[in-house]
Amino acid sequence: FRALHRALELKPGYRIALNNLADAYRMVKKFDKADLIYKKLLESRPDDMDSQVGVAEMYLAQRKLEKSLKLLKKVTSQKIENERAYIVMGEVYLNLGQLKKAEEALKWALRMNPHNDDVHVELANVYEEEEHYDDALAELEQVLKLNPENEDAYMMIGFIRLERGDLKGAEEIH
């Protein structure tokens, strides 16, 4: 936090530093501080999509899912595609149990950036919830092609194989 505060001392109103500071406060669950900064950013530029998505992520973390979804729908209705907005939207829909909509949002994010291994993991989560284990495993194999060190992919592959009764396959993951 010191570095961001120092950047703001040197250049008050520096939007990138302000947005990063708001995101940092959101990540450590200091929502009151994050909210104040996001409001300041949005007052000066109401169309700031990064700040809007940050607010939506804050609502998601606070389990204010409907508020998050409303804001994300606004962001994604604009002509500029925002990968992060679709990722967060997928997470919100997953939390709401709306798996088809979660899948659709995450697939939009992958169209924008097919190399984002974290999105493939999220999509595998959706497929696992739907009990579409072959699709989940296919996504996880894609993750490992993109990032052979992705521990979440290995963990999920093991769990899916266990859920399917494939004890030997769960043990042989490497």
Tab-separated table of N, CA and C in Angstrom:
chain	number	residue	atom	x	y	z
A	1	PHE	N	0.821	-1.198	0.000
A	1	PHE	CA	0.000	0.000	0.000
A	1	PHE	C	0.863	1.260	0.000
A	2	ARG	N	2.032	1.186	0.636
A	2	ARG	CA	2.898	2.370	0.706
A	2	ARG	C	3.272	2.887	-0.668
A	3	ALA	N	3.627	1.967	-1.564
A	3	ALA	CA	4.047	2.385	-2.905
A	3	ALA	C	2.919	3.107	-3.633
A	4	LEU	N	1.702	2.609	-3.495
A	4	LEU	CA	0.569	3.251	-4.157
A	4	LEU	C	0.284	4.620	-3.537
A	5	HIS	N	0.366	4.702	-2.223
A	5	HIS	CA	0.158	5.993	-1.563
A	5	HIS	C	1.248	6.978	-1.980
A	6	ARG	N	2.481	6.500	-2.103
A	6	ARG	CA	3.590	7.366	-2.518
A	6	ARG	C	3.367	7.858	-3.945
A	7	ALA	N	2.923	6.978	-4.822
A	7	ALA	CA	2.632	7.397	-6.197
A	7	ALA	C	1.575	8.494	-6.209
A	8	LEU	N	0.593	8.386	-5.324
A	8	LEU	CA	-0.471	9.394	-5.259
A	8	LEU	C	0.014	10.693	-4.628
A	9	GLU	N	1.008	10.611	-3.738
A	9	GLU	CA	1.611	11.838	-3.210
A	9	GLU	C	2.333	12.591	-4.320
A	10	LEU	N	3.028	11.834	-5.161
A	10	LEU	CA	3.785	12.441	-6.248
A	10	LEU	C	2.880	12.960	-7.364
A	11	LYS	N	1.794	12.250	-7.579
A	11	LYS	CA	0.872	12.625	-8.656
A	11	LYS	C	-0.566	12.423	-8.167
A	12	PRO	N	-1.092	13.408	-7.429
A	12	PRO	CA	-2.469	13.282	-6.926
A	12	PRO	C	-3.459	13.078	-8.078
A	13	GLY	N	-4.419	12.200	-7.845
A	13	GLY	CA	-5.425	11.932	-8.859
A	13	GLY	C	-4.984	10.959	-9.936
A	14	TYR	N	-3.827	10.342	-9.764
A	14	TYR	CA	-3.297	9.378	-10.732
A	14	TYR	C	-4.241	8.177	-10.778
A	15	ARG	N	-5.013	8.075	-11.865
A	15	ARG	CA	-6.113	7.101	-11.954
A	15	ARG	C	-5.644	5.660	-11.816
A	16	ILE	N	-4.533	5.324	-12.453
A	16	ILE	CA	-4.064	3.933	-12.396
A	16	ILE	C	-3.712	3.567	-10.953
A	17	ALA	N	-3.022	4.462	-10.257
A	17	ALA	CA	-2.663	4.196	-8.859
A	17	ALA	C	-3.918	4.135	-7.990
A	18	LEU	N	-4.873	5.032	-8.241
A	18	LEU	CA	-6.119	5.010	-7.471
A	18	LEU	C	-6.880	3.702	-7.688
A	19	ASN	N	-6.973	3.282	-8.940
A	19	ASN	CA	-7.689	2.042	-9.234
A	19	ASN	C	-6.976	0.851	-8.597
A	20	ASN	N	-5.644	0.827	-8.687
A	20	ASN	CA	-4.890	-0.266	-8.061
A	20	ASN	C	-5.046	-0.256	-6.547
A	21	LEU	N	-5.085	0.927	-5.955
A	21	LEU	CA	-5.274	1.031	-4.508
A	21	LEU	C	-6.667	0.529	-4.112
A	22	ALA	N	-7.681	0.914	-4.878
A	22	ALA	CA	-9.041	0.428	-4.602
A	22	ALA	C	-9.093	-1.092	-4.721
A	23	ASP	N	-8.470	-1.625	-5.786
A	23	ASP	CA	-8.439	-3.085	-5.963
A	23	ASP	C	-7.721	-3.761	-4.794
A	24	ALA	N	-6.624	-3.169	-4.341
A	24	ALA	CA	-5.871	-3.749	-3.221
A	24	ALA	C	-6.721	-3.760	-1.951
A	25	TYR	N	-7.402	-2.657	-1.673
A	25	TYR	CA	-8.281	-2.621	-0.496
A	25	TYR	C	-9.400	-3.656	-0.620
A	26	ARG	N	-9.933	-3.816	-1.841
A	26	ARG	CA	-10.989	-4.821	-2.057
A	26	ARG	C	-10.457	-6.214	-1.764
A	27	MET	N	-9.246	-6.489	-2.224
A	27	MET	CA	-8.674	-7.829	-2.053
A	27	MET	C	-8.414	-8.178	-0.592
A	28	VAL	N	-8.128	-7.170	0.230
A	28	VAL	CA	-7.906	-7.439	1.660
A	28	VAL	C	-9.167	-7.174	2.480
A	29	LYS	N	-10.282	-7.045	1.760
A	29	LYS	CA	-11.612	-6.913	2.362
A	29	LYS	C	-11.799	-5.645	3.185
A	30	LYS	N	-11.093	-4.587	2.803
A	30	LYS	CA	-11.329	-3.260	3.386
A	30	LYS	C	-12.276	-2.539	2.431
A	31	PHE	N	-13.525	-3.006	2.449
A	31	PHE	CA	-14.491	-2.574	1.457
A	31	PHE	C	-14.862	-1.105	1.591
A	32	ASP	N	-14.874	-0.577	2.809
A	32	ASP	CA	-15.217	0.836	2.987
A	32	ASP	C	-14.199	1.729	2.290
A	33	LYS	N	-12.915	1.415	2.420
A	33	LYS	CA	-11.869	2.201	1.764
A	33	LYS	C	-11.915	2.018	0.253
A	34	ALA	N	-12.112	0.789	-0.187
A	34	ALA	CA	-12.202	0.519	-1.624
A	34	ALA	C	-13.378	1.284	-2.224
A	35	ASP	N	-14.513	1.245	-1.544
A	35	ASP	CA	-15.720	1.895	-2.043
A	35	ASP	C	-15.513	3.399	-2.204
A	36	LEU	N	-14.856	4.032	-1.240
A	36	LEU	CA	-14.607	5.472	-1.333
A	36	LEU	C	-13.762	5.812	-2.561
A	37	ILE	N	-12.756	5.013	-2.818
A	37	ILE	CA	-11.881	5.282	-3.960
A	37	ILE	C	-12.612	5.018	-5.273
A	38	TYR	N	-13.342	3.903	-5.339
A	38	TYR	CA	-14.106	3.626	-6.562
A	38	TYR	C	-15.103	4.752	-6.835
A	39	LYS	N	-15.774	5.244	-5.795
A	39	LYS	CA	-16.736	6.340	-5.975
A	39	LYS	C	-16.043	7.580	-6.524
A	40	LYS	N	-14.865	7.888	-5.994
A	40	LYS	CA	-14.106	9.045	-6.464
A	40	LYS	C	-13.751	8.881	-7.944
A	41	LEU	N	-13.312	7.686	-8.311
A	41	LEU	CA	-12.957	7.423	-9.701
A	41	LEU	C	-14.170	7.541	-10.618
A	42	LEU	N	-15.301	7.000	-10.176
A	42	LEU	CA	-16.498	7.004	-11.017
A	42	LEU	C	-17.177	8.368	-11.069
A	43	GLU	N	-16.980	9.189	-10.037
A	43	GLU	CA	-17.519	10.555	-10.088
A	43	GLU	C	-16.835	11.362	-11.183
A	44	SER	N	-15.528	11.162	-11.320
A	44	SER	CA	-14.800	11.926	-12.324
A	44	SER	C	-14.914	11.318	-13.726
A	45	ARG	N	-15.146	10.003	-13.787
A	45	ARG	CA	-15.306	9.328	-15.089
A	45	ARG	C	-16.303	8.189	-14.944
A	46	PRO	N	-17.596	8.490	-15.068
A	46	PRO	CA	-18.626	7.457	-14.868
A	46	PRO	C	-18.522	6.262	-15.802
A	47	ASP	N	-17.842	6.425	-16.941
A	47	ASP	CA	-17.724	5.334	-17.906
A	47	ASP	C	-16.480	4.472	-17.683
A	48	ASP	N	-15.774	4.671	-16.590
A	48	ASP	CA	-14.539	3.930	-16.300
A	48	ASP	C	-14.876	2.463	-16.030
A	49	MET	N	-14.650	1.627	-17.055
A	49	MET	CA	-15.035	0.214	-16.953
A	49	MET	C	-14.200	-0.532	-15.919
A	50	ASP	N	-12.917	-0.207	-15.782
A	50	ASP	CA	-12.094	-0.890	-14.787
A	50	ASP	C	-12.633	-0.663	-13.377
A	51	SER	N	-13.030	0.571	-13.097
A	51	SER	CA	-13.589	0.868	-11.773
A	51	SER	C	-14.945	0.194	-11.588
A	52	GLN	N	-15.755	0.184	-12.632
A	52	GLN	CA	-17.061	-0.465	-12.541
A	52	GLN	C	-16.899	-1.961	-12.258
A	53	VAL	N	-15.963	-2.599	-12.947
A	53	VAL	CA	-15.746	-4.031	-12.716
A	53	VAL	C	-15.160	-4.247	-11.321
A	54	GLY	N	-14.302	-3.333	-10.861
A	54	GLY	CA	-13.785	-3.422	-9.493
A	54	GLY	C	-14.903	-3.370	-8.468
A	55	VAL	N	-15.856	-2.480	-8.689
A	55	VAL	CA	-17.019	-2.388	-7.792
A	55	VAL	C	-17.816	-3.687	-7.846
A	56	ALA	N	-17.995	-4.224	-9.045
A	56	ALA	CA	-18.731	-5.492	-9.193
A	56	ALA	C	-18.011	-6.617	-8.450
A	57	GLU	N	-16.680	-6.641	-8.523
A	57	GLU	CA	-15.912	-7.657	-7.787
A	57	GLU	C	-16.057	-7.459	-6.282
A	58	MET	N	-16.107	-6.205	-5.857
A	58	MET	CA	-16.306	-5.921	-4.434
A	58	MET	C	-17.677	-6.435	-3.991
A	59	TYR	N	-18.712	-6.192	-4.798
A	59	TYR	CA	-20.044	-6.702	-4.472
A	59	TYR	C	-20.038	-8.230	-4.414
A	60	LEU	N	-19.341	-8.868	-5.343
A	60	LEU	CA	-19.240	-10.331	-5.336
A	60	LEU	C	-18.601	-10.800	-4.031
A	61	ALA	N	-17.517	-10.159	-3.627
A	61	ALA	CA	-16.839	-10.543	-2.384
A	61	ALA	C	-17.732	-10.339	-1.167
A	62	GLN	N	-18.614	-9.357	-1.248
A	62	GLN	CA	-19.548	-9.086	-0.153
A	62	GLN	C	-20.833	-9.906	-0.272
A	63	ARG	N	-20.888	-10.765	-1.291
A	63	ARG	CA	-22.059	-11.609	-1.567
A	63	ARG	C	-23.293	-10.786	-1.944
A	64	LYS	N	-23.083	-9.601	-2.496
A	64	LYS	CA	-24.161	-8.775	-3.040
A	64	LYS	C	-24.260	-9.110	-4.528
A	65	LEU	N	-24.705	-10.330	-4.794
A	65	LEU	CA	-24.624	-10.886	-6.134
A	65	LEU	C	-25.500	-10.163	-7.142
A	66	GLU	N	-26.700	-9.791	-6.760
A	66	GLU	CA	-27.602	-9.115	-7.699
A	66	GLU	C	-27.071	-7.734	-8.069
A	67	LYS	N	-26.493	-7.015	-7.090
A	67	LYS	CA	-25.907	-5.708	-7.386
A	67	LYS	C	-24.717	-5.862	-8.325
A	68	SER	N	-23.918	-6.876	-8.084
A	68	SER	CA	-22.771	-7.148	-8.938
A	68	SER	C	-23.226	-7.447	-10.364
A	69	LEU	N	-24.207	-8.311	-10.482
A	69	LEU	CA	-24.703	-8.713	-11.788
A	69	LEU	C	-25.284	-7.528	-12.562
A	70	LYS	N	-26.029	-6.679	-11.882
A	70	LYS	CA	-26.613	-5.500	-12.533
A	70	LYS	C	-25.519	-4.609	-13.126
A	71	LEU	N	-24.470	-4.381	-12.366
A	71	LEU	CA	-23.369	-3.540	-12.840
A	71	LEU	C	-22.621	-4.213	-13.989
A	72	LEU	N	-22.406	-5.514	-13.884
A	72	LEU	CA	-21.701	-6.243	-14.944
A	72	LEU	C	-22.501	-6.265	-16.244
A	73	LYS	N	-23.806	-6.363	-16.146
A	73	LYS	CA	-24.641	-6.320	-17.356
A	73	LYS	C	-24.502	-4.962	-18.039
A	74	LYS	N	-24.404	-3.912	-17.241
A	74	LYS	CA	-24.202	-2.572	-17.791
A	74	LYS	C	-22.857	-2.495	-18.518
A	75	VAL	N	-21.814	-3.009	-17.894
A	75	VAL	CA	-20.478	-2.967	-18.490
A	75	VAL	C	-20.441	-3.781	-19.778
A	76	THR	N	-20.993	-4.979	-19.741
A	76	THR	CA	-20.913	-5.855	-20.917
A	76	THR	C	-21.867	-5.437	-22.038
A	77	SER	N	-22.783	-4.535	-21.760
A	77	SER	CA	-23.683	-4.051	-22.815
A	77	SER	C	-23.007	-2.982	-23.679
A	78	GLN	N	-21.888	-2.464	-23.220
A	78	GLN	CA	-21.156	-1.459	-23.988
A	78	GLN	C	-20.428	-2.130	-25.145
A	79	LYS	N	-20.043	-1.356	-26.122
A	79	LYS	CA	-19.434	-1.919	-27.326
A	79	LYS	C	-18.011	-2.426	-27.093
A	80	ILE	N	-17.356	-1.951	-26.061
A	80	ILE	CA	-15.991	-2.377	-25.772
A	80	ILE	C	-16.059	-3.664	-24.957
A	81	GLU	N	-15.391	-4.705	-25.439
A	81	GLU	CA	-15.401	-5.975	-24.717
A	81	GLU	C	-14.425	-5.911	-23.557
A	82	ASN	N	-14.833	-6.438	-22.428
A	82	ASN	CA	-14.025	-6.397	-21.223
A	82	ASN	C	-13.942	-7.814	-20.664
A	83	GLU	N	-12.812	-8.447	-20.868
A	83	GLU	CA	-12.615	-9.834	-20.442
A	83	GLU	C	-12.882	-10.008	-18.950
A	84	ARG	N	-12.334	-9.110	-18.155
A	84	ARG	CA	-12.487	-9.200	-16.697
A	84	ARG	C	-13.965	-9.162	-16.299
A	85	ALA	N	-14.746	-8.339	-16.982
A	85	ALA	CA	-16.180	-8.253	-16.668
A	85	ALA	C	-16.870	-9.589	-16.893
A	86	TYR	N	-16.531	-10.260	-17.990
A	86	TYR	CA	-17.155	-11.552	-18.270
A	86	TYR	C	-16.688	-12.632	-17.287
A	87	ILE	N	-15.442	-12.545	-16.852
A	87	ILE	CA	-14.948	-13.510	-15.863
A	87	ILE	C	-15.710	-13.348	-14.550
A	88	VAL	N	-15.829	-12.108	-14.097
A	88	VAL	CA	-16.548	-11.852	-12.849
A	88	VAL	C	-18.017	-12.227	-12.994
A	89	MET	N	-18.592	-11.940	-14.156
A	89	MET	CA	-19.985	-12.307	-14.399
A	89	MET	C	-20.159	-13.825	-14.306
A	90	GLY	N	-19.222	-14.561	-14.867
A	90	GLY	CA	-19.272	-16.015	-14.759
A	90	GLY	C	-19.228	-16.474	-13.312
A	91	GLU	N	-18.383	-15.832	-12.514
A	91	GLU	CA	-18.297	-16.186	-11.096
A	91	GLU	C	-19.587	-15.854	-10.354
A	92	VAL	N	-20.195	-14.720	-10.693
A	92	VAL	CA	-21.464	-14.342	-10.056
A	92	VAL	C	-22.545	-15.359	-10.404
A	93	TYR	N	-22.673	-15.671	-11.696
A	93	TYR	CA	-23.680	-16.658	-12.100
A	93	TYR	C	-23.421	-18.016	-11.442
A	94	LEU	N	-22.160	-18.405	-11.317
A	94	LEU	CA	-21.833	-19.666	-10.648
A	94	LEU	C	-22.310	-19.629	-9.198
A	95	ASN	N	-22.077	-18.503	-8.524
A	95	ASN	CA	-22.528	-18.350	-7.138
A	95	ASN	C	-24.047	-18.336	-7.021
A	96	LEU	N	-24.712	-17.874	-8.060
A	96	LEU	CA	-26.181	-17.863	-8.063
A	96	LEU	C	-26.757	-19.215	-8.480
A	97	GLY	N	-25.900	-20.144	-8.894
A	97	GLY	CA	-26.362	-21.451	-9.336
A	97	GLY	C	-26.918	-21.450	-10.746
A	98	GLN	N	-26.662	-20.375	-11.494
A	98	GLN	CA	-27.128	-20.264	-12.876
A	98	GLN	C	-25.985	-20.722	-13.791
A	99	LEU	N	-25.847	-22.038	-13.879
A	99	LEU	CA	-24.663	-22.627	-14.500
A	99	LEU	C	-24.567	-22.380	-16.003
A	100	LYS	N	-25.659	-22.419	-16.707
A	100	LYS	CA	-25.618	-22.171	-18.164
A	100	LYS	C	-25.157	-20.739	-18.450
A	101	LYS	N	-25.663	-19.793	-17.659
A	101	LYS	CA	-25.246	-18.403	-17.846
A	101	LYS	C	-23.781	-18.211	-17.443
A	102	ALA	N	-23.346	-18.921	-16.416
A	102	ALA	CA	-21.939	-18.870	-16.020
A	102	ALA	C	-21.063	-19.389	-17.155
A	103	GLU	N	-21.472	-20.500	-17.721
A	103	GLU	CA	-20.735	-21.093	-18.846
A	103	GLU	C	-20.659	-20.114	-20.019
A	104	GLU	N	-21.769	-19.495	-20.337
A	104	GLU	CA	-21.816	-18.551	-21.451
A	104	GLU	C	-20.884	-17.360	-21.211
A	105	ALA	N	-20.913	-16.796	-20.018
A	105	ALA	CA	-20.055	-15.647	-19.709
A	105	ALA	C	-18.573	-16.024	-19.782
A	106	LEU	N	-18.239	-17.180	-19.251
A	106	LEU	CA	-16.837	-17.609	-19.276
A	106	LEU	C	-16.369	-17.922	-20.693
A	107	LYS	N	-17.251	-18.450	-21.510
A	107	LYS	CA	-16.884	-18.706	-22.910
A	107	LYS	C	-16.641	-17.382	-23.655
A	108	TRP	N	-17.410	-16.335	-23.310
A	108	TRP	CA	-17.156	-15.019	-23.894
A	108	TRP	C	-15.764	-14.541	-23.505
A	109	ALA	N	-15.402	-14.715	-22.249
A	109	ALA	CA	-14.071	-14.307	-21.794
A	109	ALA	C	-12.985	-15.071	-22.550
A	110	LEU	N	-13.221	-16.362	-22.782
A	110	LEU	CA	-12.239	-17.163	-23.516
A	110	LEU	C	-12.146	-16.769	-24.989
A	111	ARG	N	-13.228	-16.285	-25.559
A	111	ARG	CA	-13.154	-15.795	-26.938
A	111	ARG	C	-12.217	-14.592	-27.024
A	112	MET	N	-12.217	-13.788	-25.965
A	112	MET	CA	-11.347	-12.609	-25.933
A	112	MET	C	-9.897	-12.983	-25.643
A	113	ASN	N	-9.713	-14.018	-24.835
A	113	ASN	CA	-8.357	-14.439	-24.474
A	113	ASN	C	-8.361	-15.943	-24.206
A	114	PRO	N	-8.165	-16.748	-25.241
A	114	PRO	CA	-8.208	-18.208	-25.064
A	114	PRO	C	-7.024	-18.757	-24.269
A	115	HIS	N	-6.053	-17.928	-23.969
A	115	HIS	CA	-4.857	-18.385	-23.252
A	115	HIS	C	-4.925	-18.126	-21.752
A	116	ASN	N	-6.063	-17.679	-21.253
A	116	ASN	CA	-6.202	-17.398	-19.822
A	116	ASN	C	-6.547	-18.699	-19.097
A	117	ASP	N	-5.540	-19.308	-18.482
A	117	ASP	CA	-5.748	-20.611	-17.846
A	117	ASP	C	-6.718	-20.531	-16.674
A	118	ASP	N	-6.777	-19.398	-15.991
A	118	ASP	CA	-7.704	-19.260	-14.868
A	118	ASP	C	-9.164	-19.337	-15.328
A	119	VAL	N	-9.444	-18.830	-16.509
A	119	VAL	CA	-10.815	-18.899	-17.031
A	119	VAL	C	-11.168	-20.339	-17.389
A	120	HIS	N	-10.203	-21.059	-17.935
A	120	HIS	CA	-10.447	-22.484	-18.221
A	120	HIS	C	-10.749	-23.250	-16.924
A	121	VAL	N	-10.052	-22.894	-15.839
A	121	VAL	CA	-10.316	-23.535	-14.538
A	121	VAL	C	-11.730	-23.211	-14.076
A	122	GLU	N	-12.135	-21.947	-14.198
A	122	GLU	CA	-13.494	-21.557	-13.799
A	122	GLU	C	-14.538	-22.298	-14.628
A	123	LEU	N	-14.283	-22.409	-15.921
A	123	LEU	CA	-15.221	-23.132	-16.779
A	123	LEU	C	-15.272	-24.611	-16.396
A	124	ALA	N	-14.137	-25.179	-16.031
A	124	ALA	CA	-14.117	-26.565	-15.546
A	124	ALA	C	-14.947	-26.692	-14.272
A	125	ASN	N	-14.898	-25.675	-13.409
A	125	ASN	CA	-15.739	-25.677	-12.200
A	125	ASN	C	-17.219	-25.740	-12.559
A	126	VAL	N	-17.596	-24.961	-13.563
A	126	VAL	CA	-18.994	-24.958	-14.001
A	126	VAL	C	-19.371	-26.345	-14.515
A	127	TYR	N	-18.525	-26.924	-15.372
A	127	TYR	CA	-18.817	-28.252	-15.914
A	127	TYR	C	-18.884	-29.302	-14.809
A	128	GLU	N	-18.021	-29.165	-13.817
A	128	GLU	CA	-18.054	-30.116	-12.700
A	128	GLU	C	-19.376	-29.994	-11.933
A	129	GLU	N	-19.812	-28.767	-11.702
A	129	GLU	CA	-21.102	-28.554	-11.025
A	129	GLU	C	-22.253	-29.175	-11.812
A	130	GLU	N	-22.156	-29.112	-13.141
A	130	GLU	CA	-23.196	-29.685	-14.007
A	130	GLU	C	-23.037	-31.194	-14.169
A	131	GLU	N	-21.978	-31.730	-13.573
A	131	GLU	CA	-21.623	-33.144	-13.686
A	131	GLU	C	-21.299	-33.535	-15.126
A	132	HIS	N	-20.747	-32.598	-15.877
A	132	HIS	CA	-20.231	-32.837	-17.227
A	132	HIS	C	-18.725	-33.044	-17.092
A	133	TYR	N	-18.378	-34.187	-16.556
A	133	TYR	CA	-16.990	-34.445	-16.169
A	133	TYR	C	-16.034	-34.511	-17.351
A	134	ASP	N	-16.474	-35.036	-18.484
A	134	ASP	CA	-15.590	-35.085	-19.653
A	134	ASP	C	-15.241	-33.677	-20.128
A	135	ASP	N	-16.231	-32.783	-20.123
A	135	ASP	CA	-15.975	-31.395	-20.510
A	135	ASP	C	-15.039	-30.717	-19.508
A	136	ALA	N	-15.254	-30.993	-18.224
A	136	ALA	CA	-14.390	-30.417	-17.194
A	136	ALA	C	-12.953	-30.890	-17.381
A	137	LEU	N	-12.781	-32.179	-17.618
A	137	LEU	CA	-11.432	-32.717	-17.819
A	137	LEU	C	-10.782	-32.137	-19.074
A	138	ALA	N	-11.559	-31.927	-20.123
A	138	ALA	CA	-11.015	-31.327	-21.351
A	138	ALA	C	-10.521	-29.906	-21.083
A	139	GLU	N	-11.271	-29.142	-20.314
A	139	GLU	CA	-10.834	-27.789	-19.952
A	139	GLU	C	-9.551	-27.838	-19.124
A	140	LEU	N	-9.495	-28.780	-18.205
A	140	LEU	CA	-8.317	-28.885	-17.336
A	140	LEU	C	-7.085	-29.334	-18.116
A	141	GLU	N	-7.280	-30.180	-19.112
A	141	GLU	CA	-6.151	-30.552	-19.980
A	141	GLU	C	-5.655	-29.327	-20.751
A	142	GLN	N	-6.589	-28.482	-21.156
A	142	GLN	CA	-6.215	-27.228	-21.831
A	142	GLN	C	-5.416	-26.339	-20.876
A	143	VAL	N	-5.834	-26.293	-19.630
A	143	VAL	CA	-5.107	-25.514	-18.622
A	143	VAL	C	-3.659	-25.985	-18.544
A	144	LEU	N	-3.476	-27.292	-18.474
A	144	LEU	CA	-2.127	-27.834	-18.319
A	144	LEU	C	-1.269	-27.615	-19.566
A	145	LYS	N	-1.895	-27.516	-20.733
A	145	LYS	CA	-1.135	-27.160	-21.940
A	145	LYS	C	-0.657	-25.709	-21.848
A	146	LEU	N	-1.518	-24.845	-21.307
A	146	LEU	CA	-1.179	-23.431	-21.180
A	146	LEU	C	-0.222	-23.166	-20.025
A	147	ASN	N	-0.422	-23.909	-18.936
A	147	ASN	CA	0.366	-23.685	-17.727
A	147	ASN	C	0.544	-25.018	-17.001
A	148	PRO	N	1.623	-25.734	-17.308
A	148	PRO	CA	1.844	-27.054	-16.697
A	148	PRO	C	2.027	-27.008	-15.180
A	149	GLU	N	2.160	-25.825	-14.615
A	149	GLU	CA	2.346	-25.683	-13.166
A	149	GLU	C	1.065	-25.262	-12.441
A	150	ASN	N	-0.081	-25.310	-13.098
A	150	ASN	CA	-1.327	-24.860	-12.480
A	150	ASN	C	-1.824	-25.926	-11.497
A	151	GLU	N	-1.616	-25.634	-10.215
A	151	GLU	CA	-1.966	-26.608	-9.168
A	151	GLU	C	-3.468	-26.847	-9.069
A	152	ASP	N	-4.272	-25.829	-9.387
A	152	ASP	CA	-5.728	-26.001	-9.332
A	152	ASP	C	-6.184	-27.067	-10.327
A	153	ALA	N	-5.563	-27.078	-11.503
A	153	ALA	CA	-5.942	-28.068	-12.526
A	153	ALA	C	-5.658	-29.488	-12.035
A	154	TYR	N	-4.474	-29.696	-11.456
A	154	TYR	CA	-4.138	-31.033	-10.951
A	154	TYR	C	-5.104	-31.457	-9.841
A	155	MET	N	-5.393	-30.523	-8.942
A	155	MET	CA	-6.295	-30.836	-7.839
A	155	MET	C	-7.679	-31.227	-8.365
A	156	MET	N	-8.183	-30.440	-9.318
A	156	MET	CA	-9.517	-30.727	-9.851
A	156	MET	C	-9.553	-32.039	-10.622
A	157	ILE	N	-8.503	-32.315	-11.389
A	157	ILE	CA	-8.460	-33.583	-12.127
A	157	ILE	C	-8.541	-34.747	-11.141
A	158	GLY	N	-7.788	-34.648	-10.059
A	158	GLY	CA	-7.825	-35.695	-9.041
A	158	GLY	C	-9.209	-35.867	-8.440
A	159	PHE	N	-9.848	-34.750	-8.079
A	159	PHE	CA	-11.193	-34.822	-7.496
A	159	PHE	C	-12.213	-35.382	-8.478
A	160	ILE	N	-12.139	-34.957	-9.728
A	160	ILE	CA	-13.097	-35.452	-10.720
A	160	ILE	C	-12.925	-36.956	-10.916
A	161	ARG	N	-11.681	-37.388	-10.985
A	161	ARG	CA	-11.445	-38.828	-11.141
A	161	ARG	C	-11.945	-39.602	-9.921
A	162	LEU	N	-11.774	-39.022	-8.744
A	162	LEU	CA	-12.313	-39.664	-7.534
A	162	LEU	C	-13.838	-39.712	-7.576
A	163	GLU	N	-14.460	-38.610	-7.979
A	163	GLU	CA	-15.927	-38.565	-8.072
A	163	GLU	C	-16.453	-39.619	-9.030
A	164	ARG	N	-15.684	-39.925	-10.046
A	164	ARG	CA	-16.085	-40.923	-11.041
A	164	ARG	C	-15.682	-42.336	-10.625
A	165	GLY	N	-15.045	-42.472	-9.467
A	165	GLY	CA	-14.636	-43.787	-8.993
A	165	GLY	C	-13.334	-44.286	-9.587
A	166	ASP	N	-12.575	-43.415	-10.226
A	166	ASP	CA	-11.315	-43.790	-10.865
A	166	ASP	C	-10.156	-43.525	-9.895
A	167	LEU	N	-10.019	-44.403	-8.909
A	167	LEU	CA	-8.983	-44.225	-7.888
A	167	LEU	C	-7.584	-44.302	-8.490
A	168	LYS	N	-7.385	-45.239	-9.390
A	168	LYS	CA	-6.067	-45.386	-10.012
A	168	LYS	C	-5.712	-44.129	-10.815
A	169	GLY	N	-6.665	-43.625	-11.574
A	169	GLY	CA	-6.429	-42.412	-12.351
A	169	GLY	C	-6.141	-41.201	-11.481
A	170	ALA	N	-6.807	-41.120	-10.335
A	170	ALA	CA	-6.567	-40.008	-9.407
A	170	ALA	C	-5.164	-40.079	-8.836
A	171	GLU	N	-4.655	-41.302	-8.611
A	171	GLU	CA	-3.310	-41.473	-8.061
A	171	GLU	C	-2.227	-41.193	-9.091
A	172	GLU	N	-2.526	-41.369	-10.369
A	172	GLU	CA	-1.516	-41.282	-11.422
A	172	GLU	C	-1.341	-39.892	-12.023
A	173	ILE	N	-1.945	-38.890	-11.465
A	173	ILE	CA	-1.821	-37.542	-12.007
A	173	ILE	C	-0.390	-37.066	-11.834
A	174	HIS	N	0.175	-36.592	-12.928
A	174	HIS	CA	1.536	-36.037	-12.865
A	174	HIS	C	1.727	-34.927	-13.855
